[in-house]
Amino acid sequence: ATGWWWRDGPLGVLVRARTQELVDVAVLLDDRPAAVADDGFRDSWRRWLELSNVLQNPLPGTSTILTSYRAAADWAVTSPVPEPAEPIQQTGTGWDAIQADLPSAAELLTGLISAGVPAPDRDVGQEIGTDNIPVDLVWHSRRVAVLLGGNEEDVSDLRHDGWTVVDPTVEAIGAAVGRES
């Protein structure tokens, strides 16, 4: 098989031609803390998203893998993964998938559920605004967004586009979104 490897900072693409008709494509984003802290990570993340969108529906005969370094490292685990210290609370209120996608924000999410805040309208990582900025929590009907690790430029861009961007606290989100009766 003939293969090509391209890398630009934390973004890498591997293409392998098995035959003239059969091609494998792997797109990898290095999302380890040191790479994420790099100034160019935001641009690499956006290129990874663009490539992921293009490759979601590959041509016949093309197989694709779209992943990040940490996700790929999880595949390599040969021993059983221990259960989380506190299992995800099954609420049946739309929060279940959000809790599964944001385990690092378990305390915030549990607080929001307890406070009766309605679940976000979209999945974690939804891209909004003119610049397609990925946000952690979003309520489209109220135009409210929460960035757990956002920067001032993203917040400014979203506010310019008419979004209310609130701090990731139960009080701030509850005030902006409201509570369920």
Tab-separated table of C-alpha atoms in Angstrom:
chain	number	residue	atom	x	y	z
A	1	ALA	CA	0.000	0.000	0.000
A	2	THR	CA	1.112	3.549	-0.722
A	3	GLY	CA	0.676	6.079	2.055
A	4	TRP	CA	1.101	9.778	2.732
A	5	TRP	CA	1.458	11.544	6.052
A	6	TRP	CA	0.837	15.269	6.469
A	7	ARG	CA	1.248	17.146	9.720
A	8	ASP	CA	0.803	20.744	10.748
A	9	GLY	CA	1.315	21.268	14.465
A	10	PRO	CA	-1.180	19.160	16.401
A	11	LEU	CA	-3.117	18.128	13.277
A	12	GLY	CA	-2.106	15.096	11.225
A	13	VAL	CA	-3.625	13.304	8.247
A	14	LEU	CA	-2.662	9.836	7.057
A	15	VAL	CA	-3.888	8.622	3.654
A	16	ARG	CA	-3.292	5.076	2.475
A	17	ALA	CA	-4.189	3.837	-1.000
A	18	ARG	CA	-4.828	0.093	-0.797
A	19	THR	CA	-5.765	-0.021	-4.491
A	20	GLN	CA	-6.810	2.628	-7.017
A	21	GLU	CA	-10.376	2.339	-5.712
A	22	LEU	CA	-9.803	1.689	-1.985
A	23	VAL	CA	-8.456	4.501	0.197
A	24	ASP	CA	-8.131	4.830	3.982
A	25	VAL	CA	-8.003	8.265	5.615
A	26	ALA	CA	-7.164	8.989	9.255
A	27	VAL	CA	-7.381	12.501	10.704
A	28	LEU	CA	-5.804	12.944	14.140
A	29	LEU	CA	-5.817	15.978	16.430
A	30	ASP	CA	-3.304	16.034	19.272
A	31	ASP	CA	-5.472	17.167	22.195
A	32	ARG	CA	-3.012	16.534	24.999
A	33	PRO	CA	-2.733	19.484	27.448
A	34	ALA	CA	0.587	20.741	26.042
A	35	ALA	CA	-0.823	20.839	22.492
A	36	VAL	CA	-4.068	22.498	23.582
A	37	ALA	CA	-2.089	25.209	25.387
A	38	ASP	CA	-0.224	26.094	22.169
A	39	ASP	CA	-1.260	29.357	20.461
A	40	GLY	CA	-1.996	27.616	17.142
A	41	PHE	CA	-4.292	24.940	18.598
A	42	ARG	CA	-7.496	26.856	17.828
A	43	ASP	CA	-6.696	26.950	14.094
A	44	SER	CA	-5.763	23.253	14.089
A	45	TRP	CA	-9.015	22.417	15.894
A	46	ARG	CA	-11.009	24.300	13.248
A	47	ARG	CA	-9.157	22.531	10.412
A	48	TRP	CA	-9.837	19.192	12.140
A	49	LEU	CA	-13.541	20.086	12.305
A	50	GLU	CA	-13.575	21.115	8.635
A	51	LEU	CA	-11.920	17.861	7.588
A	52	SER	CA	-14.273	15.887	9.822
A	53	ASN	CA	-17.279	17.530	8.181
A	54	VAL	CA	-15.948	16.809	4.691
A	55	LEU	CA	-15.092	13.192	5.516
A	56	GLN	CA	-18.313	12.284	7.336
A	57	ASN	CA	-19.786	10.925	4.105
A	58	PRO	CA	-16.802	9.383	2.318
A	59	LEU	CA	-16.855	8.234	-1.270
A	60	PRO	CA	-17.476	4.519	-1.851
A	61	GLY	CA	-14.286	2.559	-1.230
A	62	THR	CA	-12.990	5.104	1.291
A	63	SER	CA	-12.769	4.334	4.982
A	64	THR	CA	-12.184	7.134	7.464
A	65	ILE	CA	-11.096	7.504	11.057
A	66	LEU	CA	-11.614	10.889	12.698
A	67	THR	CA	-10.150	11.017	16.179
A	68	SER	CA	-8.070	12.838	18.727
A	69	TYR	CA	-4.905	11.715	20.451
A	70	ARG	CA	-6.617	11.058	23.784
A	71	ALA	CA	-9.486	9.138	22.153
A	72	ALA	CA	-7.028	7.032	20.151
A	73	ALA	CA	-5.006	6.373	23.298
A	74	ASP	CA	-8.201	5.113	24.962
A	75	TRP	CA	-8.533	2.505	22.193
A	76	ALA	CA	-5.108	1.163	23.105
A	77	VAL	CA	-6.078	0.423	26.710
A	78	THR	CA	-5.701	-3.309	27.241
A	79	SER	CA	-6.834	-3.501	30.855
A	80	PRO	CA	-10.398	-2.804	31.947
A	81	VAL	CA	-11.183	0.850	32.468
A	82	PRO	CA	-12.264	1.500	36.051
A	83	GLU	CA	-15.777	2.762	36.657
A	84	PRO	CA	-16.029	6.473	37.462
A	85	ALA	CA	-16.088	7.243	41.168
A	86	GLU	CA	-19.645	8.539	40.867
A	87	PRO	CA	-21.843	7.002	38.175
A	88	ILE	CA	-23.715	9.301	35.832
A	89	GLN	CA	-27.073	10.225	37.283
A	90	GLN	CA	-29.800	9.083	34.890
A	91	THR	CA	-32.320	11.909	34.924
A	92	GLY	CA	-34.569	11.230	31.941
A	93	THR	CA	-34.724	14.997	31.423
A	94	GLY	CA	-32.372	15.430	28.458
A	95	TRP	CA	-29.282	15.838	30.632
A	96	ASP	CA	-28.096	12.200	30.334
A	97	ALA	CA	-26.166	12.638	27.067
A	98	ILE	CA	-24.725	15.959	28.251
A	99	GLN	CA	-23.438	14.296	31.429
A	100	ALA	CA	-21.833	11.517	29.403
A	101	ASP	CA	-20.143	14.025	27.067
A	102	LEU	CA	-18.875	16.351	29.826
A	103	PRO	CA	-17.658	14.150	32.689
A	104	SER	CA	-15.180	16.865	33.713
A	105	ALA	CA	-18.113	19.185	34.493
A	106	ALA	CA	-20.048	16.676	36.617
A	107	GLU	CA	-20.379	19.021	39.600
A	108	LEU	CA	-21.741	21.878	37.461
A	109	LEU	CA	-24.160	19.607	35.604
A	110	THR	CA	-25.441	18.014	38.810
A	111	GLY	CA	-26.003	21.516	40.201
A	112	LEU	CA	-27.926	22.566	37.092
A	113	ILE	CA	-30.116	19.453	37.268
A	114	SER	CA	-30.787	20.000	40.980
A	115	ALA	CA	-31.644	23.651	40.337
A	116	GLY	CA	-34.228	22.639	37.718
A	117	VAL	CA	-32.446	24.247	34.785
A	118	PRO	CA	-33.755	22.822	31.495
A	119	ALA	CA	-31.322	20.727	29.457
A	120	PRO	CA	-29.492	22.435	26.573
A	121	ASP	CA	-31.051	22.253	23.117
A	122	ARG	CA	-28.032	20.727	21.350
A	123	ASP	CA	-25.188	18.302	21.866
A	124	VAL	CA	-21.941	19.288	23.551
A	125	GLY	CA	-19.535	20.923	21.098
A	126	GLN	CA	-22.247	22.532	18.948
A	127	GLU	CA	-20.712	25.206	16.727
A	128	ILE	CA	-22.517	28.547	16.784
A	129	GLY	CA	-22.070	32.097	15.584
A	130	THR	CA	-20.533	33.509	12.445
A	131	ASP	CA	-17.164	31.917	13.280
A	132	ASN	CA	-18.610	28.478	14.169
A	133	ILE	CA	-17.243	28.591	17.704
A	134	PRO	CA	-17.647	25.275	19.554
A	135	VAL	CA	-19.514	25.750	22.841
A	136	ASP	CA	-20.044	23.303	25.668
A	137	LEU	CA	-23.674	24.104	26.457
A	138	VAL	CA	-26.161	26.020	24.290
A	139	TRP	CA	-29.849	26.915	24.515
A	140	HIS	CA	-30.749	28.063	20.985
A	141	SER	CA	-34.258	29.239	21.828
A	142	ARG	CA	-32.817	31.626	24.432
A	143	ARG	CA	-29.542	32.330	22.542
A	144	VAL	CA	-27.524	31.413	25.632
A	145	ALA	CA	-24.121	29.717	25.460
A	146	VAL	CA	-21.618	28.431	28.014
A	147	LEU	CA	-17.913	27.955	27.303
A	148	LEU	CA	-16.078	25.922	29.910
A	149	GLY	CA	-12.664	26.808	28.522
A	150	GLY	CA	-13.366	29.686	26.173
A	151	ASN	CA	-11.250	32.711	25.574
A	152	GLU	CA	-12.152	36.405	25.479
A	153	GLU	CA	-12.076	36.527	21.666
A	154	ASP	CA	-14.652	33.720	21.374
A	155	VAL	CA	-16.879	35.343	23.997
A	156	SER	CA	-16.636	38.718	22.225
A	157	ASP	CA	-17.399	37.163	18.815
A	158	LEU	CA	-20.440	35.318	20.155
A	159	ARG	CA	-21.782	38.410	21.917
A	160	HIS	CA	-21.296	40.378	18.696
A	161	ASP	CA	-23.465	37.730	16.980
A	162	GLY	CA	-26.246	38.277	19.542
A	163	TRP	CA	-25.515	35.412	21.936
A	164	THR	CA	-25.595	35.735	25.714
A	165	VAL	CA	-22.441	34.035	26.977
A	166	VAL	CA	-22.596	33.240	30.684
A	167	ASP	CA	-20.068	32.018	33.208
A	168	PRO	CA	-20.133	28.274	33.917
A	169	THR	CA	-21.895	28.569	37.280
A	170	VAL	CA	-25.287	27.279	38.350
A	171	GLU	CA	-26.342	30.791	39.367
A	172	ALA	CA	-25.347	32.481	36.089
A	173	ILE	CA	-26.780	29.756	33.848
A	174	GLY	CA	-29.989	29.508	35.901
A	175	ALA	CA	-30.503	33.277	35.694
A	176	ALA	CA	-29.944	33.335	31.919
A	177	VAL	CA	-31.895	30.191	31.023
A	178	GLY	CA	-34.518	30.014	33.746
A	179	ARG	CA	-35.841	27.075	35.667
A	180	GLU	CA	-38.382	24.367	34.868
A	181	SER	CA	-41.522	24.469	36.970
